[in-house]
Amino acid sequence: MDKFRMMFQFLQSNQESFMNGICGIMALASAQMYTSFEFNCPCMPEYNYTYGIGLLTIPPIWFFMLGFVMNNNVSVLAEEWKRPTGKRKKDPTILRYMFCSITQRSLIAPAVWVSVTLMDGKSFLCAFSINLDLEKITGNYSLFRGMSEAERVRLLARIPCKDLFDQQEIRVAASRYIKCFSQACGWMFLLMMTLTAFLIRAIRPCFTQAAFLKTKYWSHYIDIERKMFDDTCKEHAKSFAKVCIQQYFEGISGEIRSFHGHRSSKYDSDDEDEDKRKSDEEKLLGIRAQDDMNKVLWNWHTCKPALALRK
Amino acid sequence: MERLKLVLQYFQSNSESISNVICVILALVSVKLYTSFDFNCPCLPQYNKLYSLGVMIVPPIILFFLGVLVNRHTGIMMDEWMRPVGHRTKNPAAVKYLFSAMLQRALLAPMVWILVTLLDGKIFICAFSLTVDPTLFSGLPNNTGLDVIKIMAKVPCKEDVIFRNSSFPKAVSRYVRCYSQAIGWSTLLFLIVLGAVGRLVKPCIDDHGTFLQTRYWSNYLDVEQKLFDETCVLHARDFARKCVVQFFEDMREDAVIRLPYPALITNTKDEWEDEEEERLHGISKQEQMDRLLNKWYYSKPELDVTRIAHRPRTCVTWEDRDGKPLFSDV
């Protein structure tokens, strides 16, 4: 249990490594989902293309949106975007940086799905079997003799289905051809993604390094400040509750004492209790009423403080 | 758990060993990618060579760029190369050292892919079955009506119907695979000999003293970058904590703030408050932090830390409303 707690703490402390972990898990989930999904081409001319291309494009969109949902920074970004200016100016470069980093992480799982689909080749086979020029591929020019156009198209549409198409050699040759094309597209896609990432990561320092340091620091600061505020509120609530309850018990005990007219030694505090009470009072930071706390929470959003500490 | 922490700490402290580990992991990924890739020769004369050479060349390019991307030294090298001079002269030897180190590590995974490809032989068979002379082997199917080129192009697809009950494709494949493996082993031998010769001859060519200096300053740049990032992170944390506490305290009722300064000034700050103030290093405003980050890039400080060892202590003087000093550190 201790080991898990330490691992969890380590991951939580470093927000970036936590997000990278989630990103990696989603990429693996995407690959696993593809392998366990049972591809089922309809083998009908009207639906083949829709099914094939739909399977190539819709799950990536879904993974992309899931990436946004699972990323904590999305709510931080939204908050920073919508808050009133208050005493602290807004910096559009920070918003852009946060949006870019969220988008980059969310694009990995969709890219994995698209490349695995293309490398496998089934969706291309389903979508493009109708457009094949079978006679040129197999060299057999007597395949479609005596068939009308509609019958030819229907025959071609049945190629992806092993059990519906009789001539296995033609089917194997055609699926090899399309799969080869699909894999070439897959490798090209991977090459484009890698080149884009390389251009962004390796060439960027040539242009905007100073501004990049600034935006990286302040976007990390916003994230940490939000966490600190939540932690401070939690501690404050705890101390508030403790002092409130202490006061209540003391109040009641005062009433009971005056009612019964005898002294009780239970509430004589020794040094340790005094210290604890003092530290609880200190943790309250001067906010001791519900209205004051409400004002604190309201102003935190509507009028954020300036980034200037008093010494 | 302790042992794991020690191992992690060792690897984290030594940036070169992390780069080596990542490099090896990328090579293993390359092998795994090859084994899980479903190689699918088209078995058509026009496309065989194109497909095979494509599969042999495009993945190494991708792996090379990936290797450059995940290497930490790339960022450090670009930083050192592109930064303005500031107070610190640039170190071109360090840039060259980092570049060659990064290049060597990035080339490992592509080399592994190419070697695995050659030793396996599938790609060579697909690419070069067309160029084999069929008369060297017996059993060429001659009743299919297809010309020789088309039959040779189908050799990589052994299960094709024209090769039923024929050992022709297996014989041709074995022949081409032989060549492929010979080229693979020769390439491996060549690379190893090149590496060994390079290692042995380098001390004779390069001045070892200069090499030690270059290696030291390259490592220094890496460590400095890491420490700067860590200091920024710690600073942001303390800045945030103080900002939040200050915000809470500002919302207090006015009556509390208008209390006069206590008559007796004593250093009763808690220890942890002192530590936090120290971590802020006096940077407590947004403009100060922005100026600091800007200067870190445009005008890096000189490599001279004798000042911090003998810096004077910042002194504070409390004065009352008339300007009379009440208490002074001086």
XYZ file of C-alpha atoms in Angstrom:
641
model
C 0.000 0.000 0.000
C 2.899 2.287 0.891
C 4.543 1.600 -2.448
C 1.367 2.580 -4.313
C 1.028 5.732 -2.294
C 4.624 6.757 -3.083
C 4.169 6.043 -6.805
C 0.936 7.999 -6.830
C 2.524 10.916 -4.995
C 5.454 10.955 -7.394
C 3.146 10.990 -10.403
C 0.898 13.641 -8.927
C 3.777 15.913 -7.971
C 4.977 16.067 -11.511
C 1.936 17.073 -13.490
C 3.667 16.715 -16.838
C 4.813 13.160 -16.236
C 1.298 12.283 -15.054
C -0.205 13.624 -18.269
C 2.422 11.790 -20.316
C 1.467 8.606 -18.506
C -2.211 9.092 -19.329
C -1.278 9.870 -22.916
C 0.717 6.633 -23.206
C -2.096 4.605 -21.641
C -4.584 6.038 -24.123
C -2.298 5.203 -27.044
C -2.033 1.592 -25.845
C -5.790 1.467 -25.300
C -6.285 2.706 -28.847
C -4.070 -0.042 -30.319
C -5.699 -2.706 -28.125
C -9.161 -1.530 -29.105
C -8.321 -1.893 -32.769
C -7.038 -5.434 -32.372
C -10.044 -6.532 -30.351
C -12.555 -4.828 -32.640
C -14.165 -7.231 -35.087
C -13.992 -5.576 -38.481
C -17.087 -6.442 -40.439
C -17.178 -5.068 -43.984
C -20.777 -4.970 -45.329
C -19.586 -6.092 -48.831
C -22.279 -4.027 -50.545
C -21.454 -1.324 -53.085
C -23.489 1.388 -51.363
C -22.044 0.949 -47.862
C -18.446 -0.253 -48.291
C -16.849 3.140 -48.673
C -18.803 4.693 -45.787
C -17.954 1.835 -43.437
C -14.285 1.671 -44.409
C -13.578 5.388 -44.235
C -15.855 5.857 -41.248
C -13.847 3.330 -39.293
C -10.673 5.169 -40.265
C -11.851 8.633 -39.224
C -14.511 8.487 -36.497
C -12.677 6.637 -33.687
C -9.736 9.102 -33.923
C -12.134 12.008 -33.435
C -13.573 10.183 -30.426
C -10.098 9.553 -28.962
C -9.151 13.178 -29.520
C -12.166 14.413 -27.583
C -11.534 11.817 -24.874
C -8.003 13.185 -24.586
C -9.424 16.635 -23.934
C -11.859 15.271 -21.366
C -9.191 13.364 -19.446
C -6.744 16.246 -19.395
C -6.959 18.275 -16.180
C -5.445 21.303 -17.836
C -8.582 21.872 -19.910
C -10.487 23.257 -16.931
C -7.451 25.346 -15.923
C -7.348 26.756 -19.454
C -11.091 27.479 -19.480
C -10.892 29.188 -16.092
C -7.964 31.357 -17.113
C -9.727 32.285 -20.343
C -13.041 33.269 -18.804
C -11.963 34.996 -15.605
C -12.495 38.735 -15.209
C -9.263 40.698 -15.335
C -9.266 41.812 -11.702
C -5.884 43.016 -10.547
C -4.014 40.611 -12.799
C -3.593 41.076 -16.546
C -4.381 38.201 -18.892
C -1.669 36.895 -21.195
C -2.911 35.373 -24.487
C 0.434 33.643 -25.128
C -0.057 31.547 -21.991
C -3.510 30.489 -23.169
C -2.073 29.575 -26.568
C 0.742 27.561 -24.955
C -1.643 25.622 -22.734
C -3.990 24.939 -25.647
C -1.086 23.743 -27.822
C 0.266 21.388 -25.188
C -3.201 19.920 -24.521
C -3.778 19.452 -28.269
C -0.378 17.809 -28.800
C -1.052 15.244 -26.084
C -4.571 14.532 -27.324
C -3.353 13.891 -30.860
C -1.261 10.845 -29.974
C -4.024 8.256 -29.469
C -5.827 9.203 -32.728
C -2.517 9.028 -34.615
C -1.910 5.531 -33.216
C -5.379 4.395 -34.331
C -4.961 5.810 -37.839
C -1.512 4.266 -38.331
C -2.570 0.852 -36.983
C -5.657 0.898 -39.239
C -3.602 1.822 -42.289
C -0.910 -0.783 -41.559
C -3.531 -3.461 -41.169
C -5.176 -2.586 -44.478
C -8.679 -3.974 -43.868
C -10.458 -0.631 -43.934
C -8.820 0.413 -47.227
C -9.712 -2.962 -48.725
C -13.315 -2.497 -47.702
C -13.491 1.104 -48.949
C -11.653 0.789 -52.263
C -12.322 -2.727 -53.533
C -14.932 -1.290 -55.897
C -12.359 0.929 -57.596
C -9.988 -1.919 -58.402
C -9.002 -2.709 -61.952
C -8.932 -6.444 -61.374
C -8.117 -7.353 -64.931
C -4.888 -5.383 -64.884
C -3.848 -6.776 -61.504
C -4.442 -10.436 -62.186
C -3.793 -10.344 -65.918
C -6.999 -12.279 -66.397
C -9.035 -10.400 -68.954
C -11.945 -12.788 -69.060
C -13.190 -12.152 -65.532
C -16.052 -9.838 -66.284
C -17.113 -11.133 -69.660
C -20.845 -11.005 -70.037
C -21.511 -9.015 -66.866
C -23.418 -5.780 -66.650
C -21.907 -2.780 -64.902
C -24.028 -3.254 -61.780
C -23.096 -6.934 -61.520
C -19.420 -6.080 -61.901
C -19.586 -3.520 -59.137
C -21.432 -5.975 -56.875
C -18.780 -8.622 -57.521
C -15.983 -6.207 -56.715
C -17.753 -5.130 -53.537
C -17.678 -8.743 -52.301
C -13.879 -8.997 -52.420
C -13.270 -8.088 -48.734
C -15.538 -10.949 -47.575
C -13.741 -14.269 -47.661
C -16.881 -16.388 -47.585
C -18.773 -14.428 -50.243
C -16.161 -14.381 -53.010
C -15.424 -17.663 -54.774
C -12.158 -17.245 -56.610
C -9.659 -17.162 -53.775
C -6.571 -16.408 -55.926
C -8.134 -13.277 -57.354
C -9.278 -12.217 -53.912
C -5.805 -12.784 -52.446
C -4.104 -10.877 -55.275
C -6.519 -7.953 -54.955
C -6.250 -7.744 -51.177
C -2.447 -7.891 -51.409
C -2.491 -4.997 -53.842
C -4.733 -2.792 -51.733
C -2.969 -3.693 -48.499
C 0.344 -2.675 -50.043
C -1.167 0.688 -50.987
C -2.661 1.075 -47.524
C 0.660 0.335 -45.816
C 2.428 2.862 -48.043
C -0.140 5.477 -46.926
C 0.442 4.440 -43.328
C 4.196 4.884 -43.501
C 3.765 8.254 -45.241
C 1.383 9.340 -42.495
C 3.890 8.343 -39.795
C 6.662 10.157 -41.651
C 4.578 13.352 -41.888
C 3.700 13.247 -38.185
C 7.324 12.658 -37.178
C 8.589 15.452 -39.430
C 5.980 17.854 -38.065
C 6.888 16.978 -34.486
C 10.569 17.347 -35.315
C 10.025 20.775 -36.891
C 8.012 21.956 -33.913
C 10.322 20.608 -31.227
C 13.776 20.933 -32.672
C 13.444 24.076 -34.762
C 11.315 26.120 -32.393
C 14.214 27.090 -30.108
C 15.646 29.008 -33.062
C 12.800 31.480 -32.923
C 11.017 32.071 -29.649
C 13.092 30.674 -26.818
C 12.924 33.670 -24.459
C 9.161 34.045 -24.802
C 8.830 30.264 -24.466
C 10.608 30.260 -21.088
C 8.208 32.928 -19.858
C 5.023 31.205 -20.994
C 6.205 27.847 -19.663
C 6.881 29.333 -16.213
C 3.597 31.215 -15.911
C 1.403 28.391 -17.203
C 3.018 26.060 -14.672
C 2.517 28.768 -12.031
C -1.215 29.017 -12.781
C -1.552 25.263 -12.349
C 0.346 25.255 -9.038
C -1.475 28.313 -7.717
C -4.812 26.615 -8.306
C -3.621 23.556 -6.379
C -2.262 25.702 -3.538
C -5.533 27.570 -3.325
C -7.474 24.320 -3.077
C -5.075 23.012 -0.415
C -5.281 26.262 1.568
C -9.076 26.201 1.379
C -9.128 22.608 2.624
C -6.833 23.419 5.554
C -8.830 26.505 6.322
C -12.070 24.545 6.287
C -10.564 22.006 8.667
C -9.340 24.650 11.084
C -12.606 26.558 10.758
C -14.539 23.423 11.614
C -12.247 22.591 14.557
C -12.456 26.075 16.066
C -16.203 26.212 15.434
C -16.732 22.920 17.238
C -14.404 23.922 20.089
C -16.273 27.151 20.546
C -19.586 25.275 20.512
C -18.453 22.779 23.144
C -17.020 25.597 25.273
C -20.237 27.536 24.889
C -22.355 24.545 25.855
C -20.060 23.638 28.735
C -20.346 27.237 30.017
C -24.151 26.952 29.913
C -24.114 23.530 31.571
C -21.725 24.755 34.273
C -23.890 27.722 35.099
C -27.001 25.497 34.990
C -25.657 22.789 37.251
C -23.541 25.135 39.321
C -20.539 22.843 39.620
C -17.149 23.101 38.097
C -15.801 20.544 35.740
C -12.089 20.136 35.297
C -12.466 18.510 31.886
C -12.043 21.664 29.885
C -8.987 22.995 31.709
C -6.527 23.105 28.876
C -2.941 22.028 29.314
C -0.065 23.407 27.279
C -0.445 21.004 24.366
C -4.116 21.840 23.838
C -3.330 25.558 24.004
C -0.635 25.173 21.327
C -2.930 23.169 19.108
C -5.718 25.711 19.483
C -3.311 28.559 18.746
C -2.024 26.862 15.564
C -5.611 26.213 14.433
C -6.449 29.862 14.994
C -3.349 30.859 13.017
C -4.340 28.587 10.150
C -7.595 30.494 9.881
C -5.543 33.429 8.494
C -8.058 35.859 9.959
C -11.125 34.559 8.096
C -13.575 33.619 10.803
C -17.083 34.148 9.392
C -19.134 32.533 6.655
C -19.624 35.820 4.819
C -15.891 36.517 4.870
C -15.145 33.050 3.434
C -17.788 33.522 0.752
C -16.195 36.831 -0.141
C -12.765 35.126 -0.359
C -14.067 32.446 -2.731
C -16.045 34.918 -4.856
C -13.149 37.360 -5.225
C -10.709 34.577 -6.112
C -12.446 34.260 -9.466
C -13.832 37.732 -10.131
C -10.833 39.732 -8.961
C -7.601 37.708 -8.936
C -4.797 39.354 -6.953
C -1.817 40.993 -8.625
C 1.409 38.957 -8.994
C 3.326 41.096 -6.497
C 4.235 39.806 -3.061
C 4.704 42.192 -0.180
C 7.919 41.480 1.714
C 11.712 0.083 -2.843
C 14.887 1.714 -1.491
C 16.960 -0.074 -4.089
C 14.620 1.049 -6.867
C 14.854 4.634 -5.629
C 18.652 4.435 -5.563
C 18.744 3.047 -9.106
C 16.367 5.748 -10.348
C 18.419 8.427 -8.603
C 21.631 7.138 -10.181
C 20.144 7.188 -13.635
C 18.568 10.590 -13.151
C 21.799 12.153 -11.981
C 23.745 10.944 -14.954
C 22.133 12.403 -18.035
C 24.352 10.464 -20.433
C 23.228 7.141 -19.022
C 19.578 8.161 -19.422
C 20.241 8.998 -23.076
C 21.862 5.599 -23.547
C 18.910 3.809 -21.972
C 16.434 5.695 -24.159
C 18.552 4.904 -27.220
C 18.508 1.167 -26.392
C 14.756 1.273 -25.754
C 14.238 2.872 -29.171
C 16.321 0.096 -30.774
C 14.151 -2.524 -29.055
C 11.038 -0.679 -30.238
C 12.467 -0.822 -33.742
C 12.867 -4.621 -33.550
C 9.388 -5.043 -32.096
C 7.939 -2.820 -34.817
C 9.582 -4.992 -37.482
C 8.301 -8.240 -36.013
C 4.767 -6.942 -35.600
C 4.652 -5.327 -39.029
C 2.796 -7.513 -41.477
C 5.052 -7.415 -44.540
C 2.874 -7.756 -47.588
C 4.734 -8.044 -50.887
C 2.419 -7.011 -53.761
C 3.908 -9.669 -56.081
C 3.465 -7.428 -59.111
C 6.408 -6.492 -61.336
C 5.785 -2.750 -61.209
C 5.417 -2.437 -57.462
C 7.699 -5.022 -55.824
C 10.886 -2.998 -55.792
C 9.135 0.242 -54.860
C 7.339 -1.334 -51.899
C 10.359 -3.195 -50.570
C 12.775 -0.329 -50.775
C 10.131 1.907 -49.269
C 9.771 -0.404 -46.278
C 13.540 -0.584 -45.935
C 14.124 3.181 -46.071
C 11.115 5.082 -44.674
C 10.976 3.492 -41.170
C 14.691 4.213 -40.515
C 14.089 7.860 -41.403
C 11.163 7.956 -38.968
C 13.226 6.241 -36.258
C 16.105 8.658 -36.812
C 13.907 11.703 -36.320
C 12.312 10.083 -33.277
C 15.784 9.463 -31.873
C 16.696 13.108 -32.348
C 13.404 14.209 -30.748
C 13.621 12.167 -27.568
C 17.269 13.027 -26.950
C 17.728 15.722 -24.324
C 20.981 16.863 -25.898
C 19.133 18.181 -28.951
C 17.494 20.963 -26.937
C 20.687 21.818 -25.104
C 22.687 21.936 -28.313
C 20.112 24.164 -30.048
C 20.005 26.441 -27.003
C 23.768 26.846 -26.884
C 23.986 27.363 -30.635
C 21.169 29.885 -30.994
C 21.500 31.964 -27.859
C 22.772 35.552 -27.919
C 26.250 35.932 -26.480
C 25.380 37.866 -23.315
C 28.032 37.729 -20.612
C 29.148 34.277 -21.590
C 31.181 33.455 -24.702
C 29.800 30.663 -26.822
C 31.413 27.264 -26.796
C 31.435 25.823 -30.346
C 33.417 22.771 -29.245
C 30.639 21.833 -26.834
C 28.056 22.288 -29.601
C 30.060 19.968 -31.886
C 30.437 17.382 -29.136
C 26.720 17.434 -28.339
C 25.864 17.193 -32.038
C 28.060 14.164 -32.628
C 26.784 12.463 -29.454
C 23.184 13.084 -30.494
C 23.836 11.837 -34.034
C 25.495 8.620 -32.852
C 22.605 7.805 -30.524
C 19.957 8.689 -33.104
C 21.566 6.437 -35.725
C 21.351 3.280 -33.616
C 17.651 2.471 -34.101
C 17.699 2.976 -37.904
C 20.780 0.759 -38.170
C 19.050 -1.916 -36.108
C 16.007 -1.804 -38.424
C 18.157 -2.098 -41.566
C 20.205 -4.957 -40.103
C 17.112 -6.869 -38.966
C 15.619 -6.357 -42.419
C 18.706 -7.717 -44.136
C 19.106 -10.670 -41.797
C 15.461 -11.629 -42.144
C 15.561 -11.444 -45.932
C 11.853 -10.969 -46.759
C 12.366 -7.522 -48.184
C 15.277 -8.527 -50.378
C 13.282 -11.456 -51.729
C 10.409 -9.162 -52.591
C 12.670 -6.574 -54.234
C 15.090 -8.761 -56.145
C 13.235 -11.942 -57.062
C 12.617 -10.327 -60.466
C 16.321 -10.070 -61.231
C 17.140 -13.715 -60.501
C 17.921 -15.876 -63.523
C 15.200 -18.595 -63.518
C 17.331 -21.044 -65.473
C 19.477 -21.620 -62.377
C 16.559 -23.462 -60.810
C 14.321 -26.240 -61.989
C 10.583 -26.382 -61.732
C 9.625 -23.062 -63.325
C 5.875 -23.322 -63.985
C 5.456 -23.043 -67.738
C 1.794 -23.873 -68.178
C 0.231 -20.777 -66.716
C 0.374 -18.543 -69.758
C 2.045 -15.775 -67.785
C 5.384 -14.432 -68.876
C 8.560 -15.070 -66.898
C 8.740 -11.633 -65.321
C 5.282 -11.992 -63.837
C 6.083 -15.463 -62.510
C 9.338 -14.276 -60.903
C 7.436 -11.347 -59.374
C 5.077 -13.840 -57.735
C 7.896 -15.842 -56.096
C 7.666 -13.983 -52.735
C 4.019 -15.095 -52.499
C 4.702 -18.793 -52.040
C 1.069 -19.769 -51.471
C 0.026 -18.552 -54.920
C -1.873 -21.132 -56.998
C 0.732 -21.272 -59.785
C 3.309 -22.654 -57.375
C 1.189 -25.531 -56.107
C 3.338 -28.643 -55.647
C 6.434 -26.777 -56.743
C 9.594 -26.104 -54.829
C 10.665 -23.367 -57.255
C 9.714 -20.377 -55.085
C 11.392 -21.873 -52.031
C 14.621 -22.414 -53.940
C 14.688 -18.871 -55.317
C 13.841 -17.424 -51.909
C 16.640 -19.348 -50.262
C 19.094 -18.092 -52.870
C 18.096 -14.434 -52.458
C 17.991 -14.740 -48.666
C 21.553 -15.985 -48.744
C 22.647 -12.792 -50.442
C 20.606 -10.711 -48.082
C 22.098 -12.282 -44.983
C 25.617 -12.000 -46.383
C 25.103 -8.279 -46.922
C 23.598 -7.971 -43.446
C 26.507 -9.663 -41.677
C 29.065 -7.715 -43.719
C 27.367 -4.440 -42.802
C 27.392 -5.395 -39.138
C 31.061 -6.347 -39.308
C 31.891 -3.111 -41.072
C 30.076 -1.020 -38.470
C 31.774 -2.790 -35.580
C 35.213 -2.434 -37.173
C 34.512 1.234 -37.834
C 33.514 1.768 -34.208
C 36.562 -0.074 -32.887
C 38.986 1.784 -35.152
C 37.380 5.093 -34.250
C 37.760 4.364 -30.549
C 41.383 3.297 -30.860
C 42.516 6.100 -33.155
C 40.672 9.006 -31.499
C 43.153 9.626 -28.657
C 45.947 9.897 -31.244
C 44.091 12.505 -33.298
C 42.264 14.571 -30.679
C 43.928 16.361 -27.832
C 42.676 14.505 -24.768
C 42.890 17.598 -22.599
C 40.582 19.554 -24.886
C 38.276 16.573 -25.014
C 38.008 16.475 -21.227
C 37.188 20.187 -21.158
C 34.554 19.862 -23.860
C 32.933 16.917 -22.138
C 32.888 18.760 -18.809
C 31.267 21.891 -20.211
C 28.715 19.921 -22.220
C 27.685 18.094 -19.069
C 27.656 21.417 -17.218
C 25.227 22.927 -19.742
C 22.912 19.970 -19.273
C 23.008 20.152 -15.472
C 22.588 23.927 -15.480
C 19.474 23.664 -17.655
C 18.000 21.005 -15.397
C 18.703 22.990 -12.244
C 17.252 26.142 -13.745
C 14.039 24.291 -14.553
C 13.918 22.828 -11.047
C 14.547 26.212 -9.428
C 11.776 27.729 -11.532
C 9.411 24.985 -10.403
C 10.259 25.452 -6.721
C 10.041 29.207 -7.068
C 6.629 28.986 -8.706
C 5.415 26.793 -5.840
C 6.575 29.216 -3.161
C 5.340 32.225 -5.095
C 1.924 30.586 -5.398
C 1.784 29.663 -1.706
C 2.675 33.179 -0.610
C 0.276 34.729 -3.132
C -2.610 32.632 -1.873
C -1.852 33.303 1.818
C -1.489 37.006 1.099
C -4.839 36.965 -0.689
C -6.553 35.364 2.290
C -4.937 37.822 4.700
C -5.960 40.767 2.550
C -9.594 39.822 2.977
C -9.329 40.279 6.719
C -11.409 42.944 8.402
C -9.839 46.413 8.300
C -9.568 46.699 12.045
C -6.870 44.084 12.217
C -4.673 45.714 9.568
C -4.664 49.129 11.230
C -2.855 47.830 14.339
C 0.383 49.781 14.841
C 3.732 48.066 14.565
C 4.567 46.258 17.786
C 6.956 48.279 19.979
C 9.354 45.405 20.294
C 10.685 44.101 16.996
C 12.045 40.628 17.379
C 12.888 37.951 14.854
C 10.045 35.671 15.800
C 9.464 34.321 12.280
C 9.099 30.562 12.187
C 11.849 28.519 10.648
C 9.749 27.396 7.756
C 8.869 30.957 6.819
C 12.576 31.810 6.679
C 13.228 28.852 4.392
C 10.434 29.929 2.065
C 11.666 33.520 1.872
C 15.103 32.180 0.985
C 13.689 30.046 -1.807
C 12.066 33.090 -3.360
C 15.528 34.693 -3.630
C 13.961 38.135 -3.465
C 11.931 37.708 -6.671
C 8.413 38.579 -5.634
C 6.800 40.468 -8.533
C 5.573 39.422 -11.966
C 7.714 42.048 -13.721
C 10.813 40.910 -11.821
C 10.201 37.290 -12.834
C 9.574 38.253 -16.460
C 12.796 40.274 -16.522
C 14.662 37.339 -14.969
C 13.411 34.851 -17.569
C 14.132 37.251 -20.426
C 17.645 37.875 -19.211
C 18.308 34.158 -18.751
C 17.995 33.759 -22.519
C 19.265 37.042 -23.905
C 22.145 37.635 -21.543
C 23.307 34.465 -19.791
C 25.456 35.182 -16.735
C 29.190 34.696 -16.721
C 30.654 31.456 -15.382
C 31.981 32.975 -12.184
C 30.464 32.201 -8.793
C 32.997 33.771 -6.429
C 30.541 36.621 -5.736
C 27.879 34.461 -4.080
C 30.401 33.068 -1.624
C 31.082 36.564 -0.304
C 27.791 38.344 -0.894
C 26.765 41.001 1.621
C 23.643 40.342 3.698
C 20.578 42.423 2.827
C 19.966 44.732 5.787
C 16.617 46.151 6.836
C 16.044 49.319 8.833
C 12.703 50.015 10.557
C 11.846 53.715 10.889
C 8.885 55.324 12.651
C 6.667 57.991 11.072
C 9.146 60.788 11.750
C 12.050 59.002 10.079
C 13.792 58.094 13.292
C 15.336 54.606 13.003
C 13.772 52.201 15.503
C 15.732 49.118 14.655
C 18.410 48.394 12.079
C 20.328 45.369 10.872
C 23.254 47.581 9.905
